[in-house]
Coordinates of C-alpha atoms and ligand atoms in Angstrom, one line a residue:
Chain F
M29 CA 80.7 130.1 105.7
I30 CA 81.8 128.2 108.8
V31 CA 82.5 125.2 106.6
K32 CA 84.8 127.4 104.5
L33 CA 86.5 128.8 107.6
L34 CA 87.2 125.4 108.9
S35 CA 88.2 124.2 105.4
G36 CA 85.4 121.6 105.5
D37 CA 87.1 119.9 108.5
M38 CA 84.2 119.7 110.9
P39 CA 84.7 118.5 114.4
R40 CA 82.5 115.4 113.6
S41 CA 81.2 115.0 117.1
K42 CA 78.6 117.0 119.0
L43 CA 80.5 117.0 122.2
L44 CA 83.7 118.0 120.6
S45 CA 82.0 120.8 118.7
A46 CA 80.5 122.0 122.0
I47 CA 83.8 121.8 123.8
L48 CA 85.6 123.7 121.0
L49 CA 83.0 126.3 120.9
A50 CA 83.2 126.8 124.6
I51 CA 87.0 127.1 124.4
L52 CA 86.7 129.6 121.6
I53 CA 84.2 131.7 123.5
C54 CA 86.3 131.6 126.7
L55 CA 89.4 132.7 124.8
A56 CA 87.7 135.3 122.7
F57 CA 86.2 137.0 125.8
A58 CA 88.9 135.9 128.3
P59 CA 89.6 139.5 129.5
F60 CA 85.9 139.9 130.4
I61 CA 85.2 136.4 131.7
F62 CA 88.5 136.0 133.6
P63 CA 89.7 139.5 134.4
G64 CA 92.5 138.5 136.7
V65 CA 96.1 139.1 135.7
R66 CA 97.0 135.5 136.2
S67 CA 94.0 134.1 134.3
L68 CA 94.5 136.4 131.4
D69 CA 98.1 135.3 131.3
T70 CA 96.9 131.7 131.2
A71 CA 94.5 132.4 128.4
A72 CA 97.3 134.0 126.3
R73 CA 99.6 131.1 127.0
I74 CA 96.8 128.8 125.8
C75 CA 96.4 130.7 122.6
V76 CA 100.2 130.5 121.9
F77 CA 100.4 126.9 122.7
I78 CA 97.4 125.9 120.6
L79 CA 99.2 127.4 117.7
L80 CA 102.5 125.9 118.6
V81 CA 101.1 122.4 119.1
A82 CA 99.0 122.7 115.9
S83 CA 102.1 123.5 113.9
Y84 CA 103.8 120.5 115.4
D85 CA 100.8 118.4 114.5
L86 CA 101.1 119.4 110.9
M87 CA 104.5 117.8 110.9
L88 CA 104.0 114.8 113.2
G89 CA 100.3 114.0 112.9
Y90 CA 99.9 114.7 109.2
G91 CA 103.5 114.3 107.8
G92 CA 104.6 111.5 110.2
I93 CA 107.8 113.4 110.8
V94 CA 109.3 113.3 114.3
S95 CA 111.2 116.4 115.2
F96 CA 112.8 117.6 118.5
A97 CA 113.5 121.0 117.2
H98 CA 110.1 122.6 117.5
T99 CA 111.0 124.6 120.6
M100 CA 114.0 125.9 118.7
F101 CA 111.8 127.2 115.9
F102 CA 109.5 128.7 118.6
G103 CA 112.5 130.3 120.2
M104 CA 113.6 131.8 116.8
G105 CA 110.4 133.7 116.6
A106 CA 110.5 134.8 120.2
Y107 CA 114.1 135.9 120.0
G108 CA 113.5 137.5 116.7
V109 CA 110.9 139.8 118.3
A110 CA 113.1 140.3 121.4
L111 CA 116.2 141.2 119.4
A112 CA 114.3 143.5 117.0
C113 CA 112.7 145.3 120.0
T114 CA 116.0 145.6 121.7
Y115 CA 118.1 146.9 118.8
M116 CA 115.5 148.6 116.7
E117 CA 113.4 151.7 117.3
R118 CA 110.4 151.0 119.4
G119 CA 107.3 150.4 117.4
F120 CA 105.2 148.0 115.4
G121 CA 107.9 147.9 112.7
A122 CA 110.2 146.1 115.1
L123 CA 107.6 143.5 115.9
I124 CA 106.9 142.8 112.3
V125 CA 110.6 142.7 111.3
G126 CA 111.4 140.5 114.3
A127 CA 108.6 138.0 113.7
G128 CA 109.2 138.0 110.0
A129 CA 113.0 137.4 110.4
G130 CA 112.4 134.7 113.0
A131 CA 109.9 132.9 110.8
L132 CA 112.2 133.2 107.8
L133 CA 115.2 131.9 109.8
A134 CA 113.1 129.0 111.1
A135 CA 112.0 128.1 107.6
V136 CA 115.5 128.2 106.2
V137 CA 117.0 126.2 109.1
A138 CA 114.2 123.6 108.7
F139 CA 114.9 123.5 105.0
L140 CA 118.6 122.8 105.5
I141 CA 117.9 120.1 108.2
G142 CA 115.3 118.6 105.9
L143 CA 117.5 118.7 102.8
F144 CA 120.3 116.8 104.5
S145 CA 118.4 114.3 106.6
L146 CA 114.8 113.7 105.4
R147 CA 116.2 111.9 102.4
V148 CA 117.7 109.3 104.7
R149 CA 115.5 107.9 107.4
A150 CA 112.9 109.4 109.6
I151 CA 114.9 108.5 112.8
F152 CA 117.9 110.3 111.3
F153 CA 115.9 113.4 111.0
A154 CA 114.8 113.2 114.6
M155 CA 118.4 112.8 115.7
I156 CA 119.6 115.7 113.7
T157 CA 116.9 118.0 115.0
L158 CA 117.8 117.0 118.6
A159 CA 121.5 117.8 117.9
V160 CA 120.8 121.1 116.2
A161 CA 118.3 122.2 118.8
S162 CA 120.8 121.5 121.6
A163 CA 123.5 123.3 119.8
V164 CA 121.3 126.4 119.3
A165 CA 120.3 126.4 122.9
V166 CA 123.9 126.4 124.0
L167 CA 124.8 129.0 121.5
V168 CA 122.0 131.3 122.7
S169 CA 123.2 131.0 126.3
Q170 CA 126.8 131.6 125.3
L171 CA 126.2 134.7 123.2
S172 CA 125.1 136.6 126.2
G173 CA 126.2 139.9 124.8
L174 CA 123.6 139.6 122.1
T175 CA 120.9 137.4 123.7
G176 CA 121.2 138.1 127.4
G177 CA 122.4 134.6 127.9
E178 CA 120.6 132.7 130.7
D179 CA 119.0 135.9 132.0
G180 CA 117.2 136.5 128.7
L181 CA 116.1 139.8 127.4
N182 CA 113.6 142.4 128.6
Y183 CA 112.5 144.9 126.0
K184 CA 110.0 147.5 125.1
I185 CA 107.1 146.7 122.8
P186 CA 105.0 149.5 121.3
R187 CA 103.3 151.6 124.0
E188 CA 99.9 150.8 122.5
L189 CA 100.3 147.2 123.7
T190 CA 101.3 148.0 127.3
P191 CA 99.1 148.7 130.3
A192 CA 100.4 152.3 130.3
F193 CA 98.4 153.0 127.2
K194 CA 94.7 153.8 128.0
F195 CA 92.0 154.4 125.4
G196 CA 89.0 154.7 127.6
S197 CA 88.1 154.1 131.2
E198 CA 86.3 150.8 131.6
F199 CA 84.0 148.5 129.8
L200 CA 82.2 145.7 131.6
G201 CA 84.5 146.3 134.5
V202 CA 87.6 145.8 132.4
K203 CA 90.2 148.5 132.0
L204 CA 90.6 149.5 128.4
N205 CA 94.3 149.6 128.1
G206 CA 97.1 148.3 125.9
K207 CA 97.3 145.0 127.8
L208 CA 93.8 144.3 126.5
L209 CA 94.9 145.1 122.9
N210 CA 98.0 143.0 123.4
Y211 CA 95.8 140.0 124.4
Y212 CA 93.8 140.4 121.2
V213 CA 96.9 140.6 119.1
V214 CA 97.8 137.2 120.5
F215 CA 94.3 135.8 120.3
F216 CA 93.7 136.9 116.7
G217 CA 97.2 136.1 115.6
A218 CA 96.8 132.5 116.9
F219 CA 93.3 132.1 115.7
L220 CA 94.0 133.2 112.1
L221 CA 97.2 131.1 111.9
F222 CA 95.3 128.1 113.3
L223 CA 92.7 128.5 110.6
L224 CA 95.5 128.7 108.0
L225 CA 96.9 125.4 109.3
L226 CA 93.5 123.9 109.2
R227 CA 93.3 125.0 105.6
I228 CA 96.7 123.6 104.7
V229 CA 96.0 120.1 106.2
N230 CA 92.8 120.0 104.2
S231 CA 94.3 121.2 100.9
P232 CA 95.6 118.9 98.2
F233 CA 99.0 119.3 99.9
G234 CA 97.7 118.2 103.2
R235 CA 96.2 115.1 101.6
V236 CA 99.6 114.2 100.1
L237 CA 101.1 114.5 103.5
Q238 CA 98.6 112.0 104.9
A239 CA 99.3 109.7 102.0
I240 CA 103.0 109.9 102.8
R241 CA 102.4 109.2 106.4
E242 CA 100.4 106.2 105.5
N243 CA 102.6 104.7 102.8
D244 CA 105.5 106.8 101.6
F245 CA 106.6 104.1 99.2
R246 CA 103.3 104.2 97.4
A247 CA 103.1 108.0 97.5
E248 CA 106.3 108.1 95.6
A249 CA 105.1 105.5 93.1
V250 CA 102.0 107.6 92.2
G251 CA 104.2 110.5 91.5
Y252 CA 104.8 112.5 94.6
R253 CA 108.4 113.4 95.4
V254 CA 108.2 112.5 99.1
I255 CA 111.3 114.4 100.1
N256 CA 110.0 117.6 98.7
Y257 CA 106.7 117.3 100.5
R258 CA 108.3 116.4 103.8
T259 CA 110.7 119.3 103.5
A260 CA 107.9 121.7 102.7
A261 CA 105.8 120.5 105.6
T262 CA 108.8 121.0 107.9
C263 CA 109.4 124.5 106.7
I264 CA 105.8 125.6 107.1
S265 CA 105.6 124.0 110.5
A266 CA 108.8 125.7 111.6
A267 CA 107.7 129.1 110.3
V268 CA 104.3 128.9 112.1
A269 CA 106.1 127.7 115.3
A270 CA 108.3 130.8 115.0
L271 CA 105.2 133.0 114.7
A272 CA 103.8 131.4 117.8
G273 CA 107.0 132.3 119.5
A274 CA 106.8 135.9 118.3
L275 CA 103.3 136.2 119.7
Y276 CA 104.5 134.8 123.0
A277 CA 107.4 137.4 123.1
I278 CA 104.9 140.2 122.4
W279 CA 102.8 139.0 125.3
L280 CA 105.5 138.4 127.8
R281 CA 107.8 141.3 127.0
Y282 CA 110.6 139.0 128.1
V283 CA 112.4 136.2 126.4
G284 CA 114.8 133.8 128.0
P285 CA 116.0 130.2 127.5
D286 CA 113.5 128.9 130.0
T287 CA 110.5 130.5 128.3
A288 CA 111.4 129.9 124.7
L289 CA 114.1 127.4 124.2
S290 CA 114.1 124.8 127.0
F291 CA 113.8 121.1 126.2
E292 CA 111.0 121.0 128.7
I293 CA 108.8 122.9 126.3
M294 CA 109.5 120.3 123.7
V295 CA 108.3 117.6 126.0
D296 CA 105.2 119.6 126.8
I297 CA 104.4 120.0 123.1
L298 CA 104.7 116.2 122.6
L299 CA 102.4 115.6 125.6
M300 CA 99.9 118.1 124.4
V301 CA 99.7 116.7 120.8
V302 CA 99.4 113.1 122.1
I303 CA 96.8 113.9 124.7
G304 CA 94.7 115.9 122.3
G305 CA 95.0 113.5 119.4
M306 CA 97.5 113.5 116.6
G307 CA 96.6 114.3 113.0
T308 CA 93.4 116.1 113.9
M309 CA 94.4 119.8 114.5
Y310 CA 91.6 120.1 117.0
G311 CA 93.6 117.8 119.2
A312 CA 96.1 120.7 119.6
V313 CA 93.3 122.9 121.0
I314 CA 92.2 120.3 123.5
G315 CA 95.7 119.2 124.4
A316 CA 96.9 122.7 124.9
V317 CA 93.9 123.8 127.1
L318 CA 94.1 120.7 129.3
F319 CA 97.8 120.9 129.7
V320 CA 98.3 124.6 130.3
V321 CA 95.3 124.7 132.7
A322 CA 96.7 121.6 134.6
Q323 CA 100.1 123.1 134.7
N324 CA 98.8 126.3 136.1
Y325 CA 96.1 125.2 138.5
L326 CA 96.9 121.6 139.4
Q327 CA 99.4 122.7 142.0
E328 CA 96.8 124.9 143.7
L329 CA 94.1 122.3 143.5
M330 CA 96.5 119.9 145.1
S331 CA 97.4 122.1 148.0
V332 CA 93.8 122.6 148.6
A333 CA 93.2 118.9 148.5
S334 CA 96.3 118.2 150.6
A335 CA 95.0 120.6 153.3
A336 CA 91.6 118.9 153.2
V337 CA 93.0 115.5 154.0
E338 CA 95.3 116.7 156.7
G339 CA 95.6 114.3 159.5
I340 CA 95.2 111.2 157.4
P341 CA 98.6 109.6 157.0
L342 CA 100.4 109.6 153.7
L343 CA 97.7 111.3 151.6
P344 CA 98.7 114.9 152.3
D345 CA 102.2 114.0 151.3
L346 CA 101.0 112.5 148.0
L347 CA 98.9 115.5 147.4
S348 CA 101.5 118.0 148.2
A349 CA 101.8 120.7 145.6
D350 CA 105.4 119.6 144.8
R351 CA 104.0 116.3 143.5
W352 CA 102.0 117.9 140.7
L353 CA 104.3 116.6 138.0
L354 CA 103.8 113.1 139.3
W355 CA 100.1 113.5 139.0
L356 CA 100.4 115.1 135.6
G357 CA 102.5 112.1 134.5
L358 CA 99.9 109.7 135.9
L359 CA 97.2 111.6 134.0
F360 CA 99.2 111.3 130.9
V361 CA 99.8 107.6 131.2
L362 CA 96.1 107.1 131.9
S363 CA 95.0 109.2 129.0
V364 CA 97.3 107.5 126.5
Y365 CA 96.1 104.1 127.9
F366 CA 92.4 104.9 127.6
F367 CA 92.5 107.2 124.6
P368 CA 95.3 106.0 122.4
S369 CA 94.0 108.3 119.6
G370 CA 93.8 111.2 121.9
V371 CA 90.8 113.0 123.3
V372 CA 89.6 114.0 119.9
G373 CA 89.9 110.5 118.5
R374 CA 87.9 109.3 121.5
L375 CA 85.1 111.8 121.1
R376 CA 84.8 111.1 117.4
Q377 CA 84.5 107.4 118.0
G378 CA 81.9 107.8 120.7
K379 CA 79.5 109.8 118.6
Chain P
M27 CA 101.8 103.4 64.4
S28 CA 103.5 101.2 66.9
R29 CA 106.9 102.3 68.1
V30 CA 109.3 101.3 70.9
I31 CA 108.5 103.2 74.0
L32 CA 110.3 101.4 76.8
Q33 CA 113.6 99.5 76.5
T34 CA 116.0 97.8 78.9
H35 CA 119.6 97.2 78.0
D36 CA 121.5 94.5 79.9
L37 CA 119.5 95.4 82.9
T38 CA 121.0 93.6 85.9
V39 CA 120.7 93.6 89.7
R40 CA 122.6 91.6 92.2
F41 CA 121.6 91.1 95.8
G42 CA 124.8 90.0 97.4
G43 CA 126.0 87.2 95.2
H44 CA 122.6 86.4 93.9
V45 CA 121.8 87.8 90.4
A46 CA 118.0 88.4 90.5
V47 CA 117.9 90.0 87.1
D48 CA 120.6 89.1 84.7
H49 CA 121.4 91.2 81.6
V50 CA 117.8 91.5 80.4
S51 CA 117.5 93.4 77.1
C52 CA 114.0 93.9 75.9
A53 CA 112.0 96.5 74.0
F54 CA 108.3 97.2 74.5
R55 CA 106.2 98.8 71.8
T56 CA 103.1 100.9 72.1
G57 CA 99.8 99.1 71.7
E58 CA 101.4 95.9 72.7
L59 CA 100.4 93.8 75.7
T60 CA 103.4 91.7 76.9
A61 CA 102.9 88.9 79.3
I62 CA 105.9 88.2 81.5
V63 CA 106.0 84.7 82.8
G64 CA 108.3 82.5 84.8
P65 CA 108.4 80.5 88.0
N66 CA 108.3 82.1 91.4
G67 CA 111.6 83.8 92.2
A68 CA 112.4 84.1 88.5
G69 CA 112.9 87.9 88.9
K70 CA 109.7 89.2 87.4
T71 CA 108.8 91.6 90.3
T72 CA 112.5 92.6 90.5
Y73 CA 112.5 93.4 86.8
F74 CA 109.5 95.6 87.3
N75 CA 111.2 97.3 90.3
L76 CA 114.1 98.1 88.1
I77 CA 111.9 99.6 85.4
S78 CA 109.8 101.7 87.8
G79 CA 112.8 102.6 89.9
Q80 CA 112.0 101.1 93.3
I81 CA 115.5 99.5 93.3
P82 CA 118.6 100.8 91.6
S83 CA 120.2 98.6 88.9
S84 CA 123.7 97.2 89.3
E85 CA 124.3 97.4 85.6
G86 CA 122.5 98.3 82.4
R87 CA 120.0 101.0 81.4
V88 CA 116.3 101.7 81.2
E89 CA 115.1 104.0 78.4
L90 CA 111.7 105.6 78.1
N91 CA 110.9 107.3 74.8
G92 CA 114.6 107.1 73.9
R93 CA 115.7 108.9 77.1
D94 CA 117.8 107.3 79.7
I95 CA 115.9 107.1 83.0
T96 CA 118.1 104.7 84.8
R97 CA 119.0 107.3 87.5
A98 CA 115.6 109.0 87.7
S99 CA 113.6 108.8 90.9
V100 CA 110.4 106.7 91.2
S101 CA 108.2 109.8 91.2
D102 CA 110.0 111.2 88.2
R103 CA 109.5 108.0 86.2
C104 CA 105.9 108.0 87.2
A105 CA 105.5 111.6 86.0
R106 CA 107.1 110.6 82.7
G107 CA 104.6 107.8 82.1
I108 CA 105.6 104.6 83.9
G109 CA 102.7 103.4 86.1
R110 CA 102.8 100.4 88.4
A111 CA 100.4 98.2 90.3
F112 CA 101.9 96.1 93.0
Q113 CA 101.9 92.3 93.5
L114 CA 101.5 92.8 97.3
T115 CA 98.7 95.3 97.8
N116 CA 100.2 98.6 98.6
L117 CA 97.6 101.3 99.4
F118 CA 96.9 104.1 101.8
P119 CA 95.2 102.0 104.5
D120 CA 93.6 104.6 106.7
L121 CA 92.3 106.8 103.9
S122 CA 89.0 106.2 102.1
V123 CA 88.7 104.3 98.8
L124 CA 87.8 107.5 97.1
E125 CA 90.7 109.4 98.6
N126 CA 93.2 106.7 97.4
V127 CA 92.1 107.2 93.9
R128 CA 91.7 111.0 94.3
L129 CA 95.4 111.2 95.3
V130 CA 96.4 109.6 92.1
I131 CA 94.4 111.9 89.9
Q132 CA 95.6 114.9 91.9
S133 CA 99.2 113.8 91.3
K134 CA 98.6 113.5 87.6
A135 CA 97.0 117.0 87.7
K136 CA 100.2 118.3 89.4
M137 CA 98.2 119.8 92.2
G138 CA 100.2 118.4 95.1
F139 CA 101.6 121.8 96.1
S140 CA 98.3 123.6 96.1
L141 CA 98.3 124.7 99.8
F142 CA 95.4 127.0 100.2
S143 CA 92.5 125.5 98.4
M144 CA 90.3 122.8 99.9
A145 CA 91.0 119.4 98.4
D146 CA 87.3 118.6 98.3
S147 CA 86.6 121.8 96.3
H148 CA 88.3 120.4 93.3
R149 CA 85.2 118.8 91.8
D150 CA 86.8 117.8 88.5
V151 CA 89.4 115.7 90.4
T152 CA 86.8 114.1 92.6
D153 CA 84.5 113.4 89.6
R154 CA 87.3 111.7 87.7
A155 CA 88.1 109.6 90.8
K156 CA 84.5 108.6 91.0
A157 CA 84.4 107.6 87.4
V158 CA 87.3 105.3 87.8
L159 CA 85.7 103.7 90.9
E160 CA 82.5 103.1 88.8
K161 CA 84.6 101.4 86.2
V162 CA 86.1 99.0 88.7
K163 CA 82.8 98.5 90.5
L164 CA 84.0 100.0 93.8
F165 CA 81.8 103.1 93.6
D166 CA 79.5 101.9 96.4
L167 CA 82.4 101.4 98.7
R168 CA 84.0 104.8 98.1
D169 CA 83.7 106.1 101.6
Q170 CA 85.0 103.0 103.3
V171 CA 88.5 103.0 104.8
V172 CA 90.8 100.9 102.7
S173 CA 91.9 98.6 105.5
A174 CA 88.3 97.5 106.0
L175 CA 88.1 96.2 102.4
S176 CA 88.2 92.6 101.5
H177 CA 91.3 91.3 99.8
G178 CA 89.6 91.1 96.4
N179 CA 88.4 94.7 96.6
Q180 CA 91.9 95.9 97.7
R181 CA 93.2 94.2 94.6
K182 CA 90.6 95.9 92.5
L183 CA 91.6 99.2 94.1
E184 CA 95.2 98.5 93.3
V185 CA 94.1 98.3 89.6
A186 CA 91.9 101.3 89.9
M187 CA 94.9 103.4 91.1
L188 CA 96.8 102.5 87.9
I189 CA 93.8 103.2 85.7
A190 CA 93.4 106.6 87.4
L191 CA 97.0 107.4 86.6
D192 CA 96.5 106.3 83.0
P193 CA 100.3 106.1 82.3
A194 CA 101.9 105.5 79.0
V195 CA 103.2 102.2 80.3
Y196 CA 101.0 100.1 82.5
M197 CA 102.7 97.5 84.7
F198 CA 100.5 94.9 86.4
D199 CA 102.2 92.5 88.7
E200 CA 99.9 89.4 89.2
P201 CA 96.8 91.6 89.4
T202 CA 94.5 88.6 90.2
A203 CA 96.7 86.9 92.8
G204 CA 94.6 85.7 95.7
M205 CA 91.3 86.8 94.1
S206 CA 88.3 84.5 94.1
V207 CA 87.2 82.9 90.8
D208 CA 84.4 85.3 90.3
E209 CA 86.4 88.4 91.2
A210 CA 89.4 87.7 88.9
P211 CA 87.5 88.1 85.6
V212 CA 86.4 91.6 86.6
V213 CA 90.1 92.7 86.8
L214 CA 91.0 90.8 83.6
D215 CA 88.1 92.3 81.7
L216 CA 89.4 95.7 82.8
I217 CA 92.8 95.0 81.4
A218 CA 91.3 93.7 78.2
E219 CA 89.3 96.9 78.0
L220 CA 92.3 99.0 78.6
K221 CA 94.0 97.2 75.7
A222 CA 91.1 97.6 73.4
E223 CA 90.4 101.3 74.1
K224 CA 93.6 102.7 72.7
D225 CA 97.2 102.0 72.0
R226 CA 98.4 101.4 75.5
T227 CA 101.6 99.6 76.4
I228 CA 100.9 97.0 79.0
L229 CA 103.2 94.7 80.9
L230 CA 101.5 92.0 82.7
V231 CA 102.9 89.4 85.1
E232 CA 100.4 86.6 85.2
H233 CA 100.4 82.9 85.9
K234 CA 97.2 81.8 84.4
M235 CA 98.0 80.5 80.9
D236 CA 94.5 80.7 79.5
V237 CA 94.4 84.4 80.5
I238 CA 97.7 85.0 78.8
R239 CA 96.6 83.2 75.7
T240 CA 93.6 85.4 75.2
L241 CA 95.2 88.7 76.3
A242 CA 98.8 88.8 75.3
D243 CA 100.3 89.9 72.0
R244 CA 103.6 88.6 73.1
I245 CA 105.2 86.6 75.9
I246 CA 108.6 86.9 77.5
V247 CA 109.9 84.2 79.8
L248 CA 112.2 85.0 82.7
H249 CA 114.1 82.2 84.2
N250 CA 116.7 82.6 87.0
G251 CA 116.7 86.3 86.2
M252 CA 117.5 85.7 82.5
L253 CA 115.4 86.3 79.4
A254 CA 114.7 82.7 78.4
A255 CA 112.2 83.2 75.6
D256 CA 110.5 86.1 73.8
G257 CA 108.0 85.9 71.0
D258 CA 104.3 85.6 70.1
P259 CA 102.2 83.5 72.4
V260 CA 101.8 80.4 70.2
T261 CA 105.6 80.1 69.6
V262 CA 106.6 80.8 73.1
M263 CA 104.1 78.4 74.7
A264 CA 105.2 75.7 72.4
S265 CA 108.9 76.2 73.2
D266 CA 110.9 73.8 75.3
V267 CA 111.6 76.3 78.1
V268 CA 108.0 76.9 78.8
Q269 CA 106.9 73.3 78.3
E270 CA 109.5 72.0 80.7
A271 CA 110.1 74.6 83.3
Y272 CA 106.8 76.2 83.6
M273 CA 103.7 75.0 81.7
G274 CA 103.5 71.6 83.1
K275 CA 103.2 72.8 86.7
E276 CA 101.1 75.8 86.0
L277 CA 98.5 74.2 83.8
E278 CA 97.3 72.2 86.8
D279 CA 96.5 75.5 88.6
V280 CA 94.3 76.8 85.8
Ligands
ADP421 N1 115.4 93.3 97.9 C1 115.8 92.0 97.7 N2 116.9 91.6 98.4 C2 117.4 90.4 98.3 N3 116.9 89.5 97.4 C3 115.8 89.8 96.7 C4 115.2 91.1 96.8 N4 114.2 91.2 96.0 C5 114.1 90.0 95.4 N5 115.1 89.2 95.8 C6 115.3 87.8 95.3 O1 115.4 87.9 93.9 C7 114.7 86.8 93.3 C8 113.6 87.2 92.4 O2 112.5 87.6 93.1 P1 111.2 88.3 92.5 O3 111.6 89.3 91.5 O4 110.3 88.7 93.5 O5 110.6 87.0 91.7 P2 109.2 86.8 91.0 O6 108.4 88.1 91.1 O7 109.5 86.4 89.7 O8 108.5 85.7 91.8 C9 114.2 85.9 94.5 O9 115.2 84.9 94.7 C10 114.2 86.9 95.6 O10 114.5 86.2 96.8
MG422 MG1 106.6 88.6 91.9

């Protein structure tokens, strides 16, 4: 049963299994284990980013396709929900229409980019995605009448998913309100879609992608039309990224260029997939958890550390919370140096 | 009944000013094993590349079963029955031996776009892949990663991939190149077996003359990209072209 759910793709390392299980439990019971507003927010972000990074891994780690447009696809889902909630009647219908339209648009745009550029060279595809993503980001900030421009959009999601909706008093010290339901929409949405991706990479289609990544020349020679497979992988990846964006929009009840379209998110995705381990799917889980937690808590940890070493010259400066990106960068370089195949690759070797 | 299955008409390719294959017209019949010989750089591999589509021709046509496939993609030609093993081993290095063969069988079964089933749950595909590996004596190494195989075993796998595809036209490009004296016969026996089993069309680029003498029904000689001789082994081997340009040197290798 578990084998089926994981599509036969077992973690293949005791430690990795334990870590993944711990993460799953923490996320599944996050509202009860970490009841704070901020920590629940972190948990939801982790769910969204696991899905987003996993969808990127399908393209990069399995298909060997480098794209810089993944945030754009993410944004399409997020803005899809935001626009539907802004311009449609409040309700679940708007969420479904918004998410569906966002995913469809992402898949169509991915198809068009793929059709025109995957045929040529991989680097050309990367460049086109960069250009299209930049153009879309500019377009979104220009069309402020529709998209709220730089300010973004605040909108109403169904009342059942907001803190105002109460369906009981308390359970294990946690308020039973719409926020809790909202978290579980995000959690289960991300969880099911992750399992779907895991199934796809272990399907005959997923194997073809790996073959193409290894040797596209030979894949074509044994009868696989490489361009079709690459395009399909790009479309699936884009659609799932859009759905991750939709979940994020449902959670935040706000969408803006910084949260859903900025190039910084693209860089974050790349870091997460590399730290976790490309072409493993589970790497997305590890990478996203490490990264989001570091992003959220490294600054605090550092200000504590900086206070602790007060009086010693230089150290407090280095440890000042403003330097957190520096340390994150250092962590990244070290992790790539010591685990070139990512944390997952390292754990699997070490078994 | 033997019939023409593959035909090239004035097939030509130029690389800059260099004509690598020069107006080669030749027909290949079912059930026939044709050896293609010629010195290094004669254009044998390039001729194969033109037939299986890896490089576009500058001039001329390729016909399969009477249909023009000159413009068809590599994968399309493969689906129509042109199968190719490569002179330089050309596999999926980080995948297992079994997976390499499985991918070929899966391609033939047109399962590549099956998205939601588990690849390993298709028992029939896996079983057929295993049967091919038994045949080429790689079964015990099936779970090894290809890049860890010896050169000889990689060459065997190269042949196994083609057998797995079981195309209408088999194209072997120096299948025993670089193999040790005790490994090479395994591959040659496989080719002999393929020929004996049923009416397969086999094109074989091979240097070893004794091998050709026993296996080939026909020999064509390429020289400077041109078709220099074509006929049954005894006649071609006795011809001046082969005696002068080729045999003298190669016989020493045997
Ligand atoms: N892609 C290419 N670009 C330029 N020249 C090539 C290319 N492929 C082959 N050639 C040239 O064509 C000639 C024939 O090569 P090839 O077909 O590999 O010979 P053979 O297989 O008979 O040894 C050689 O002179 C080789 O250098
Ligand atoms: Mg050659």
